[in-house]
């Protein structure tokens, strides 16, 4: 395993935790805001920014691995047709990548829509819906064994 691959896998693996923690905080704060009928706070704004920034970093590192570094996706791309018949290669080449990109687009769209509405209840609702769906998709695509692909939860 070359060192660039190690570094990017390490970054991508740990950044997943930042994404999950930030995502849960963003959603919990939106639920609290809705039930308490409170204003959309600077705290929420800050954590939404952390959530989106960590997603952008994940996308960047993911694309680098996908096209230039990972031997797994290199193998899949060398014969895409054959890779589609192998559930592990298909997971990395298609499912993990495509579903996560959709999730990132949804989270980004939500953040734009939150900025476009001025009332706090609307901001909480839009955060809850768009970031909520994004987080569910992200969770489903983390290789924890559910789709037959398992990777360490903490990579050292
Ligand atoms: C929020 C989104 C994402 C999360 C939470 C996530 C999470 C993960 C995790 C936990 C791993 C396993 C790392 C390890 O083995 O320690 C992984 C691997 C990988 N991910 Fe992501 N990922 C996301 C988005 C993406 C995107 C958008 C792409 C591509 C554009 C991508 C491409 C890859 C690749 C190529 C691998 C390594 C496959 C290999 O060589 O074994 N990921 N991802």
mmCIF file of C-alpha atoms and ligand atoms in Angstrom:
data_model
loop_
_atom_site.group_PDB
_atom_site.id
_atom_site.type_symbol
_atom_site.label_atom_id
_atom_site.label_comp_id
_atom_site.label_asym_id
_atom_site.label_seq_id
_atom_site.Cartn_x
_atom_site.Cartn_y
_atom_site.Cartn_z
ATOM 1 C CA UNK A 1 0.000 0.000 0.000
ATOM 2 C CA UNK A 2 1.604 3.295 -0.988
ATOM 3 C CA UNK A 3 1.789 6.160 1.472
ATOM 4 C CA UNK A 4 -0.445 8.579 -0.453
ATOM 5 C CA UNK A 5 -3.166 5.937 -0.384
ATOM 6 C CA UNK A 6 -2.644 5.534 3.371
ATOM 7 C CA UNK A 7 -2.847 9.278 3.960
ATOM 8 C CA UNK A 8 -5.996 9.797 1.906
ATOM 9 C CA UNK A 9 -7.745 6.747 3.399
ATOM 10 C CA UNK A 10 -6.821 7.973 6.879
ATOM 11 C CA UNK A 11 -8.172 11.479 6.156
ATOM 12 C CA UNK A 12 -11.338 10.160 4.506
ATOM 13 C CA UNK A 13 -11.929 7.718 7.364
ATOM 14 C CA UNK A 14 -11.530 10.249 10.204
ATOM 15 C CA UNK A 15 -13.338 13.057 8.403
ATOM 16 C CA UNK A 16 -16.361 10.716 8.309
ATOM 17 C CA UNK A 17 -16.630 11.235 12.116
ATOM 18 C CA UNK A 18 -16.572 15.011 11.774
ATOM 19 C CA UNK A 19 -19.355 14.714 9.170
ATOM 20 C CA UNK A 20 -21.446 12.487 11.415
ATOM 21 C CA UNK A 21 -20.963 14.575 14.581
ATOM 22 C CA UNK A 22 -21.659 17.838 12.732
ATOM 23 C CA UNK A 23 -24.675 16.301 10.956
ATOM 24 C CA UNK A 24 -26.213 15.075 14.218
ATOM 25 C CA UNK A 25 -25.637 18.470 15.894
ATOM 26 C CA UNK A 26 -27.207 20.300 12.920
ATOM 27 C CA UNK A 27 -30.282 18.070 12.974
ATOM 28 C CA UNK A 28 -30.676 18.020 16.764
ATOM 29 C CA UNK A 29 -30.427 21.828 16.856
ATOM 30 C CA UNK A 30 -33.083 22.127 14.123
ATOM 31 C CA UNK A 31 -35.457 19.828 16.052
ATOM 32 C CA UNK A 32 -34.825 21.797 19.247
ATOM 33 C CA UNK A 33 -35.372 25.060 17.375
ATOM 34 C CA UNK A 34 -38.679 23.830 15.957
ATOM 35 C CA UNK A 35 -40.040 22.471 19.244
ATOM 36 C CA UNK A 36 -38.867 25.458 21.315
ATOM 37 C CA UNK A 37 -39.899 27.870 18.511
ATOM 38 C CA UNK A 38 -36.553 29.598 18.935
ATOM 39 C CA UNK A 39 -34.586 31.739 16.510
ATOM 40 C CA UNK A 40 -32.120 30.223 14.075
ATOM 41 C CA UNK A 41 -28.904 30.761 16.023
ATOM 42 C CA UNK A 42 -25.261 31.580 15.211
ATOM 43 C CA UNK A 43 -24.492 28.154 16.760
ATOM 44 C CA UNK A 44 -26.624 26.510 14.071
ATOM 45 C CA UNK A 45 -25.035 28.596 11.352
ATOM 46 C CA UNK A 46 -21.549 27.602 12.546
ATOM 47 C CA UNK A 47 -22.313 23.873 12.696
ATOM 48 C CA UNK A 48 -24.051 23.926 9.302
ATOM 49 C CA UNK A 49 -20.870 25.442 7.898
ATOM 50 C CA UNK A 50 -18.743 22.759 9.593
ATOM 51 C CA UNK A 51 -21.075 20.051 8.204
ATOM 52 C CA UNK A 52 -20.848 21.398 4.652
ATOM 53 C CA UNK A 53 -17.109 22.069 4.779
ATOM 54 C CA UNK A 54 -16.399 18.552 6.011
ATOM 55 C CA UNK A 55 -18.596 17.192 3.202
ATOM 56 C CA UNK A 56 -16.669 19.212 0.616
ATOM 57 C CA UNK A 57 -13.377 17.907 1.986
ATOM 58 C CA UNK A 58 -14.743 14.353 1.832
ATOM 59 C CA UNK A 59 -15.811 14.872 -1.780
ATOM 60 C CA UNK A 60 -12.391 16.226 -2.744
ATOM 61 C CA UNK A 61 -10.437 13.405 -1.085
ATOM 62 C CA UNK A 62 -12.957 10.885 -2.438
ATOM 63 C CA UNK A 63 -12.525 12.098 -6.022
ATOM 64 C CA UNK A 64 -8.716 12.023 -5.678
ATOM 65 C CA UNK A 65 -8.817 8.441 -4.411
ATOM 66 C CA UNK A 66 -11.408 7.376 -6.946
ATOM 67 C CA UNK A 67 -9.535 8.543 -10.050
ATOM 68 C CA UNK A 68 -5.882 8.650 -9.030
ATOM 69 C CA UNK A 69 -4.996 6.740 -5.878
ATOM 70 C CA UNK A 70 -7.213 3.817 -4.869
ATOM 71 C CA UNK A 71 -6.147 0.443 -6.306
ATOM 72 C CA UNK A 72 -9.718 -0.738 -5.693
ATOM 73 C CA UNK A 73 -11.412 1.811 -7.962
ATOM 74 C CA UNK A 74 -8.494 1.551 -10.439
ATOM 75 C CA UNK A 75 -9.315 -2.145 -10.764
ATOM 76 C CA UNK A 76 -13.019 -1.358 -11.161
ATOM 77 C CA UNK A 77 -12.373 1.319 -13.793
ATOM 78 C CA UNK A 78 -10.047 -0.962 -15.761
ATOM 79 C CA UNK A 79 -13.017 -3.211 -16.569
ATOM 80 C CA UNK A 80 -16.204 -1.500 -15.502
ATOM 81 C CA UNK A 81 -18.470 -4.198 -16.930
ATOM 82 C CA UNK A 82 -16.793 -6.934 -14.910
ATOM 83 C CA UNK A 83 -16.760 -4.703 -11.806
ATOM 84 C CA UNK A 84 -20.550 -4.389 -12.001
ATOM 85 C CA UNK A 85 -20.802 -8.139 -11.443
ATOM 86 C CA UNK A 86 -18.655 -7.974 -8.289
ATOM 87 C CA UNK A 87 -20.630 -6.576 -5.345
ATOM 88 C CA UNK A 88 -17.587 -5.148 -3.515
ATOM 89 C CA UNK A 89 -16.140 -3.416 -6.586
ATOM 90 C CA UNK A 90 -19.599 -2.166 -7.522
ATOM 91 C CA UNK A 91 -20.066 -0.745 -4.025
ATOM 92 C CA UNK A 92 -16.927 1.405 -4.306
ATOM 93 C CA UNK A 93 -17.186 2.240 -8.011
ATOM 94 C CA UNK A 94 -20.902 3.118 -8.035
ATOM 95 C CA UNK A 95 -22.990 2.934 -4.875
ATOM 96 C CA UNK A 96 -20.724 4.592 -2.293
ATOM 97 C CA UNK A 97 -19.671 7.317 -4.698
ATOM 98 C CA UNK A 98 -22.980 8.103 -6.382
ATOM 99 C CA UNK A 99 -25.170 8.045 -3.269
ATOM 100 C CA UNK A 100 -22.688 10.176 -1.293
ATOM 101 C CA UNK A 101 -22.463 12.719 -4.100
ATOM 102 C CA UNK A 102 -26.283 12.920 -4.110
ATOM 103 C CA UNK A 103 -26.193 13.400 -0.311
ATOM 104 C CA UNK A 104 -23.654 16.228 -0.603
ATOM 105 C CA UNK A 105 -25.755 17.942 -3.303
ATOM 106 C CA UNK A 106 -28.835 17.667 -1.038
ATOM 107 C CA UNK A 107 -26.987 19.140 1.974
ATOM 108 C CA UNK A 108 -25.644 21.964 -0.206
ATOM 109 C CA UNK A 109 -29.093 22.667 -1.682
ATOM 110 C CA UNK A 110 -30.562 22.756 1.835
ATOM 111 C CA UNK A 111 -27.996 25.282 2.948
ATOM 112 C CA UNK A 112 -28.810 27.555 -0.008
ATOM 113 C CA UNK A 113 -32.550 27.268 0.694
ATOM 114 C CA UNK A 114 -31.995 28.063 4.397
ATOM 115 C CA UNK A 115 -30.230 31.282 3.404
ATOM 116 C CA UNK A 116 -33.099 32.216 1.070
ATOM 117 C CA UNK A 117 -35.830 32.117 3.736
ATOM 118 C CA UNK A 118 -35.885 34.707 6.472
ATOM 119 C CA UNK A 119 -38.116 33.181 9.166
ATOM 120 C CA UNK A 120 -36.523 30.882 11.732
ATOM 121 C CA UNK A 121 -39.181 28.140 11.627
ATOM 122 C CA UNK A 122 -38.619 27.860 7.874
ATOM 123 C CA UNK A 123 -34.864 27.653 8.380
ATOM 124 C CA UNK A 124 -35.248 24.886 10.986
ATOM 125 C CA UNK A 125 -37.625 22.909 8.730
ATOM 126 C CA UNK A 126 -35.424 23.182 5.657
ATOM 127 C CA UNK A 127 -32.357 22.184 7.679
ATOM 128 C CA UNK A 128 -34.177 19.194 9.107
ATOM 129 C CA UNK A 129 -35.455 17.917 5.772
ATOM 130 C CA UNK A 130 -32.409 18.462 3.534
ATOM 131 C CA UNK A 131 -29.653 17.665 6.019
ATOM 132 C CA UNK A 132 -31.742 14.838 7.496
ATOM 133 C CA UNK A 133 -32.086 13.045 4.159
ATOM 134 C CA UNK A 134 -28.411 13.696 3.386
ATOM 135 C CA UNK A 135 -27.330 12.188 6.708
ATOM 136 C CA UNK A 136 -29.471 9.072 6.237
ATOM 137 C CA UNK A 137 -27.940 8.468 2.792
ATOM 138 C CA UNK A 138 -24.424 9.036 4.162
ATOM 139 C CA UNK A 139 -25.012 6.602 7.038
ATOM 140 C CA UNK A 140 -26.330 3.962 4.639
ATOM 141 C CA UNK A 141 -23.163 4.177 2.516
ATOM 142 C CA UNK A 142 -20.602 3.933 5.311
ATOM 143 C CA UNK A 143 -18.895 0.542 4.881
ATOM 144 C CA UNK A 144 -20.041 -1.037 8.155
ATOM 145 C CA UNK A 145 -20.905 -4.428 6.729
ATOM 146 C CA UNK A 146 -24.530 -3.709 5.802
ATOM 147 C CA UNK A 147 -23.848 -3.938 2.082
ATOM 148 C CA UNK A 148 -21.279 -6.697 2.430
ATOM 149 C CA UNK A 149 -18.402 -4.225 2.685
ATOM 150 C CA UNK A 150 -16.751 -3.575 6.011
ATOM 151 C CA UNK A 151 -13.881 -1.252 6.905
ATOM 152 C CA UNK A 152 -12.414 -0.218 10.256
ATOM 153 C CA UNK A 153 -14.440 2.347 12.198
ATOM 154 C CA UNK A 154 -11.186 3.946 13.343
ATOM 155 C CA UNK A 155 -8.215 3.763 11.011
ATOM 156 C CA UNK A 156 -4.713 4.131 12.486
HETATM 157 C C1 LIG B 1 -20.131 11.988 3.065
HETATM 158 C C2 LIG B 1 -19.603 11.221 2.277
HETATM 159 C C3 LIG B 1 -18.656 10.071 2.477
HETATM 160 C C4 LIG B 1 -18.371 9.304 3.580
HETATM 161 C C5 LIG B 1 -18.946 9.407 4.988
HETATM 162 C C6 LIG B 1 -17.380 8.333 3.159
HETATM 163 C C7 LIG B 1 -16.830 7.351 3.965
HETATM 164 C C8 LIG B 1 -15.893 6.430 3.568
HETATM 165 C C9 LIG B 1 -15.289 5.432 4.420
HETATM 166 C C10 LIG B 1 -15.611 5.240 5.903
HETATM 167 C C11 LIG B 1 -14.405 4.738 3.672
HETATM 168 C C12 LIG B 1 -13.524 3.584 4.138
HETATM 169 C C13 LIG B 1 -12.178 4.142 4.514
HETATM 170 C C14 LIG B 1 -11.286 3.088 5.106
HETATM 171 O O1 LIG B 1 -11.093 2.023 4.476
HETATM 172 O O2 LIG B 1 -10.800 3.315 6.212
HETATM 173 C C15 LIG B 1 -14.436 5.296 2.335
HETATM 174 C C16 LIG B 1 -13.654 4.880 1.293
HETATM 175 C C17 LIG B 1 -13.660 5.429 0.030
HETATM 176 N N1 LIG B 1 -14.482 6.437 -0.423
HETATM 177 FE FE1 LIG B 1 -15.773 7.485 0.695
HETATM 178 N N2 LIG B 1 -17.092 8.543 1.826
HETATM 179 C C18 LIG B 1 -17.863 9.595 1.376
HETATM 180 C C19 LIG B 1 -17.892 10.116 0.112
HETATM 181 C C20 LIG B 1 -17.155 9.683 -0.948
HETATM 182 C C21 LIG B 1 -17.202 10.220 -2.272
HETATM 183 C C22 LIG B 1 -18.124 11.368 -2.695
HETATM 184 C C23 LIG B 1 -16.315 9.518 -3.020
HETATM 185 C C24 LIG B 1 -15.950 9.651 -4.475
HETATM 186 C C25 LIG B 1 -16.109 10.707 -5.190
HETATM 187 C C26 LIG B 1 -15.714 8.527 -2.169
HETATM 188 C C27 LIG B 1 -14.775 7.620 -2.556
HETATM 189 C C28 LIG B 1 -14.186 6.677 -1.739
HETATM 190 C C29 LIG B 1 -13.125 5.783 -2.169
HETATM 191 C C30 LIG B 1 -12.487 5.737 -3.558
HETATM 192 C C31 LIG B 1 -12.795 5.009 -1.054
HETATM 193 C C32 LIG B 1 -11.679 3.960 -0.925
HETATM 194 C C33 LIG B 1 -11.929 2.677 -1.603
HETATM 195 C C34 LIG B 1 -10.673 1.842 -1.420
HETATM 196 O O3 LIG B 1 -9.647 2.118 -2.051
HETATM 197 O O4 LIG B 1 -10.706 0.925 -0.626
HETATM 198 N N3 LIG B 1 -16.253 8.653 -0.915
HETATM 199 N N4 LIG B 1 -15.360 6.309 2.297
#
